[in-house]
mmCIF file of C-alpha atoms in Angstrom:
data_model
loop_
_atom_site.group_PDB
_atom_site.id
_atom_site.type_symbol
_atom_site.label_atom_id
_atom_site.label_comp_id
_atom_site.label_asym_id
_atom_site.label_seq_id
_atom_site.Cartn_x
_atom_site.Cartn_y
_atom_site.Cartn_z
ATOM 1 C CA MET A 1 103.808 70.242 101.998
ATOM 2 C CA GLY A 2 106.499 71.895 99.842
ATOM 3 C CA ASN A 3 107.071 75.491 98.739
ATOM 4 C CA ASN A 4 104.789 74.702 95.516
ATOM 5 C CA GLU A 5 101.874 73.535 97.408
ATOM 6 C CA LEU A 6 101.969 76.705 99.176
ATOM 7 C CA ASP A 7 102.372 79.013 96.238
ATOM 8 C CA GLN A 8 99.186 77.137 94.702
ATOM 9 C CA LEU A 9 97.360 77.735 97.447
ATOM 10 C CA ARG A 10 98.274 81.287 97.759
ATOM 11 C CA LYS A 11 97.154 81.585 93.997
ATOM 12 C CA ARG A 12 93.823 80.394 95.034
ATOM 13 C CA VAL A 13 93.513 83.043 97.874
ATOM 14 C CA ASP A 14 94.464 85.610 95.481
ATOM 15 C CA GLU A 15 91.723 84.610 92.975
ATOM 16 C CA LEU A 16 89.438 84.514 95.811
ATOM 17 C CA ASN A 17 90.699 87.781 96.494
ATOM 18 C CA LEU A 18 89.521 88.976 93.259
ATOM 19 C CA GLN A 19 86.085 87.396 93.140
ATOM 20 C CA LEU A 20 85.286 88.821 96.199
ATOM 21 C CA LEU A 21 86.407 92.498 95.367
ATOM 22 C CA SER A 22 84.039 91.733 92.170
ATOM 23 C CA LEU A 23 81.106 90.577 94.587
ATOM 24 C CA ILE A 24 81.689 93.497 96.847
ATOM 25 C CA ASN A 25 81.621 96.205 93.968
ATOM 26 C CA GLU A 26 78.560 94.423 92.650
ATOM 27 C CA ARG A 27 76.661 94.874 95.993
ATOM 28 C CA ALA A 28 77.710 98.534 96.049
ATOM 29 C CA LEU A 29 76.096 99.320 92.773
ATOM 30 C CA LEU A 30 73.289 97.721 93.911
ATOM 31 C CA VAL A 31 73.417 99.665 97.313
ATOM 32 C CA GLN A 32 73.820 102.836 95.205
ATOM 33 C CA GLU A 33 70.257 101.993 93.098
ATOM 34 C CA ILE A 34 68.693 101.535 96.256
ATOM 35 C CA GLY A 35 69.863 104.934 97.644
ATOM 36 C CA ARG A 36 68.528 106.666 94.706
ATOM 37 C CA ALA A 37 64.979 104.638 94.648
ATOM 38 C CA LYS A 38 64.452 105.102 98.525
ATOM 39 C CA GLU A 39 65.677 108.706 98.095
ATOM 40 C CA THR A 40 62.875 109.368 95.130
ATOM 41 C CA GLN A 41 60.852 108.197 97.816
ATOM 42 C CA GLY A 42 61.664 110.101 100.261
ATOM 43 C CA VAL A 43 62.705 107.546 103.377
ATOM 44 C CA TYR A 44 65.892 107.929 104.911
ATOM 45 C CA ARG A 45 68.396 105.344 103.880
ATOM 46 C CA TYR A 46 69.451 103.407 107.252
ATOM 47 C CA ASP A 47 67.040 100.428 107.966
ATOM 48 C CA PRO A 48 67.974 98.749 111.109
ATOM 49 C CA VAL A 49 65.179 96.428 110.714
ATOM 50 C CA ARG A 50 66.406 95.695 107.048
ATOM 51 C CA GLU A 51 70.226 95.214 108.241
ATOM 52 C CA ARG A 52 69.000 92.962 111.033
ATOM 53 C CA HIS A 53 66.953 90.502 108.416
ATOM 54 C CA MET A 54 70.312 90.439 106.264
ATOM 55 C CA LEU A 55 72.638 89.549 109.435
ATOM 56 C CA ASP A 56 69.951 86.764 110.294
ATOM 57 C CA LEU A 57 69.802 85.147 106.868
ATOM 58 C CA ILE A 58 73.988 85.302 106.670
ATOM 59 C CA LYS A 59 74.119 83.690 109.854
ATOM 60 C CA GLU A 60 71.472 81.009 109.240
ATOM 61 C CA ASN A 61 73.437 80.183 105.825
ATOM 62 C CA ASN A 62 76.662 80.410 107.635
ATOM 63 C CA ASN A 63 78.715 76.581 107.477
ATOM 64 C CA GLY A 64 82.219 78.577 108.953
ATOM 65 C CA PRO A 65 85.036 77.892 109.321
ATOM 66 C CA PHE A 66 84.444 81.437 110.235
ATOM 67 C CA GLU A 67 82.214 81.738 113.645
ATOM 68 C CA SER A 68 79.098 83.601 113.109
ATOM 69 C CA SER A 69 80.082 86.553 115.158
ATOM 70 C CA THR A 70 83.122 87.064 112.927
ATOM 71 C CA VAL A 71 80.698 86.716 109.689
ATOM 72 C CA GLU A 72 78.849 89.309 111.425
ATOM 73 C CA HIS A 73 81.690 91.879 112.394
ATOM 74 C CA LEU A 74 82.641 91.397 108.382
ATOM 75 C CA PHE A 75 79.221 91.993 107.079
ATOM 76 C CA LYS A 76 78.890 94.842 109.198
ATOM 77 C CA GLU A 77 82.082 96.829 107.651
ATOM 78 C CA ILE A 78 80.670 95.925 104.097
ATOM 79 C CA PHE A 79 76.910 97.317 105.292
ATOM 80 C CA LYS A 80 78.760 100.522 106.786
ATOM 81 C CA ALA A 81 80.750 101.029 103.569
ATOM 82 C CA GLY A 82 77.990 100.379 101.779
ATOM 83 C CA LEU A 83 75.831 103.643 103.645
ATOM 84 C CA GLU A 84 78.840 105.974 103.389
ATOM 85 C CA LEU A 85 78.779 105.385 99.610
ATOM 86 C CA GLN A 86 74.930 106.452 99.381
ATOM 87 C CA ALA A 87 76.087 109.344 101.795
ATOM 88 C CA ASP A 88 78.277 110.443 99.368
ATOM 89 C CA ASP A 89 75.957 110.426 96.273
ATOM 90 C CA HIS A 90 73.272 111.816 98.492
ATOM 91 C CA ARG A 91 75.910 115.137 99.504
ATOM 92 C CA LYS A 92 76.962 115.009 95.514
ATOM 93 C CA ALA A 93 73.173 115.251 94.365
ATOM 94 C CA LEU A 94 72.650 118.122 96.417
ATOM 95 C CA LEU A 95 75.928 120.043 94.921
ATOM 96 C CA VAL A 96 74.195 119.214 91.045
ATOM 97 C CA MET B 1 60.629 102.800 90.913
ATOM 98 C CA GLY B 2 57.982 101.038 92.662
ATOM 99 C CA ASN B 3 58.118 99.013 96.093
ATOM 100 C CA ASN B 4 58.503 96.062 93.822
ATOM 101 C CA GLU B 5 61.359 96.695 92.265
ATOM 102 C CA LEU B 6 62.921 98.042 95.688
ATOM 103 C CA ASP B 7 62.097 94.351 96.672
ATOM 104 C CA GLN B 8 63.555 92.986 93.553
ATOM 105 C CA LEU B 9 66.877 94.944 94.457
ATOM 106 C CA ARG B 10 66.719 93.830 98.067
ATOM 107 C CA LYS B 11 66.460 89.982 97.048
ATOM 108 C CA ARG B 12 69.655 90.193 94.387
ATOM 109 C CA VAL B 13 71.330 92.077 97.897
ATOM 110 C CA ASP B 14 70.512 89.204 99.819
ATOM 111 C CA GLU B 15 71.683 86.699 97.281
ATOM 112 C CA LEU B 16 75.239 88.516 96.799
ATOM 113 C CA ASN B 17 75.228 88.344 100.456
ATOM 114 C CA LEU B 18 75.155 84.392 100.689
ATOM 115 C CA GLN B 19 77.720 84.700 97.918
ATOM 116 C CA LEU B 20 79.991 86.646 99.903
ATOM 117 C CA LEU B 21 79.659 84.672 102.691
ATOM 118 C CA SER B 22 80.324 81.468 100.579
ATOM 119 C CA LEU B 23 83.462 83.427 99.276
ATOM 120 C CA ILE B 24 84.601 84.626 102.529
ATOM 121 C CA ASN B 25 84.304 81.104 104.342
ATOM 122 C CA GLU B 26 86.113 79.509 101.281
ATOM 123 C CA ARG B 27 88.750 81.645 102.101
ATOM 124 C CA ALA B 28 89.119 81.173 105.572
ATOM 125 C CA LEU B 29 89.438 77.298 104.785
ATOM 126 C CA LEU B 30 92.349 78.262 102.657
ATOM 127 C CA VAL B 31 94.035 79.954 104.662
ATOM 128 C CA GLN B 32 93.587 77.409 107.804
ATOM 129 C CA GLU B 33 95.423 75.433 104.671
ATOM 130 C CA ILE B 34 98.177 77.419 104.349
ATOM 131 C CA GLY B 35 98.659 78.269 108.405
ATOM 132 C CA ARG B 36 98.816 74.167 108.949
ATOM 133 C CA ALA B 37 101.796 73.952 105.948
ATOM 134 C CA LYS B 38 103.292 76.885 107.454
ATOM 135 C CA GLU B 39 103.735 75.928 111.520
ATOM 136 C CA THR B 40 105.215 72.420 109.786
ATOM 137 C CA GLN B 41 107.360 74.480 108.452
ATOM 138 C CA GLY B 42 107.915 76.618 111.622
ATOM 139 C CA VAL B 43 107.397 79.780 109.721
ATOM 140 C CA TYR B 44 105.883 82.665 112.086
ATOM 141 C CA ARG B 45 102.121 82.846 110.271
ATOM 142 C CA TYR B 46 101.829 86.830 109.691
ATOM 143 C CA ASP B 47 103.309 88.062 106.554
ATOM 144 C CA PRO B 48 103.062 91.891 106.224
ATOM 145 C CA VAL B 49 104.938 91.158 102.688
ATOM 146 C CA ARG B 50 102.235 88.949 101.509
ATOM 147 C CA GLU B 51 99.561 91.171 102.818
ATOM 148 C CA ARG B 52 101.034 94.098 100.890
ATOM 149 C CA HIS B 53 100.917 92.132 97.428
ATOM 150 C CA MET B 54 97.046 90.719 97.901
ATOM 151 C CA LEU B 55 96.522 94.631 98.642
ATOM 152 C CA ASP B 56 98.382 95.894 95.774
ATOM 153 C CA LEU B 57 96.669 93.296 93.329
ATOM 154 C CA ILE B 58 93.388 94.239 94.760
ATOM 155 C CA LYS B 59 93.509 97.641 94.195
ATOM 156 C CA GLU B 60 94.986 97.080 90.853
ATOM 157 C CA ASN B 61 91.492 95.775 90.041
ATOM 158 C CA ASN B 62 89.201 97.921 92.142
ATOM 159 C CA ASN B 63 86.818 99.248 89.380
ATOM 160 C CA GLY B 64 84.756 100.519 92.456
ATOM 161 C CA PRO B 65 82.459 101.532 92.738
ATOM 162 C CA PHE B 66 84.486 101.615 96.025
ATOM 163 C CA GLU B 67 87.332 103.616 96.696
ATOM 164 C CA SER B 68 90.755 101.621 96.692
ATOM 165 C CA SER B 69 91.022 103.095 100.707
ATOM 166 C CA THR B 70 87.318 101.563 101.344
ATOM 167 C CA VAL B 71 88.028 98.510 99.550
ATOM 168 C CA GLU B 72 91.784 98.251 101.221
ATOM 169 C CA HIS B 73 89.810 98.300 104.999
ATOM 170 C CA LEU B 74 87.522 95.725 103.934
ATOM 171 C CA PHE B 75 90.227 93.163 102.896
ATOM 172 C CA LYS B 76 92.295 94.118 106.025
ATOM 173 C CA GLU B 77 89.045 93.017 108.303
ATOM 174 C CA ILE B 78 88.898 89.916 105.962
ATOM 175 C CA PHE B 79 92.647 89.043 106.471
ATOM 176 C CA LYS B 80 92.950 90.085 110.346
ATOM 177 C CA ALA B 81 90.049 87.663 110.536
ATOM 178 C CA GLY B 82 92.027 84.764 109.201
ATOM 179 C CA LEU B 83 95.193 85.359 111.222
ATOM 180 C CA GLU B 84 92.844 85.297 114.046
ATOM 181 C CA LEU B 85 91.019 81.507 112.694
ATOM 182 C CA GLN B 86 95.025 80.746 112.097
ATOM 183 C CA ALA B 87 95.866 81.566 115.980
ATOM 184 C CA ASP B 88 92.935 79.712 117.039
ATOM 185 C CA ASP B 89 93.780 76.507 115.376
ATOM 186 C CA HIS B 90 97.296 77.056 116.750
ATOM 187 C CA ARG B 91 96.171 77.339 120.168
ATOM 188 C CA LYS B 92 94.011 74.044 119.871
ATOM 189 C CA ALA B 93 97.091 72.093 118.407
ATOM 190 C CA LEU B 94 99.056 73.287 121.505
ATOM 191 C CA LEU B 95 96.450 71.897 123.578
ATOM 192 C CA VAL B 96 96.165 68.030 121.868
#
């Protein structure tokens, strides 16, 4: 494989990174919306049963090459970031 | 917002999770291909300059709601998982 082919592969990785970025932020917007919905219902935001359900569904659909344990780790980081965003929103709402 | 609307939002999150899963694994396949290409060229796999370039491009394109620091953290985890996959491939190649 020449450098040109390596450059092409890297270009595709950059494109995928931007698609991932877009989906990650789209997910964050939904999570914010869910946070607001639960807030008006007076429900606490972190829901381990819901998290388990999401992880099970993700792992059932994992065809690799990443191991399910790796996928679980990555999604837990994404979930955590989403919860922190909800917590920030909650703090801001209290300050209004 | 009723429970039905909350269920709809959660359904969309589940769909997004599976889209993210698919892209994360597609990225992993590309990273494996790049690893094999660099292996035949005798180049060491971890490339901090390339990683910086990827992160800069991602952060330039970040429109939120996630902060760029959060996005950087999530992508560094994705990059790390990719490098570990390349390292596994390398070890397996040595055992053949």
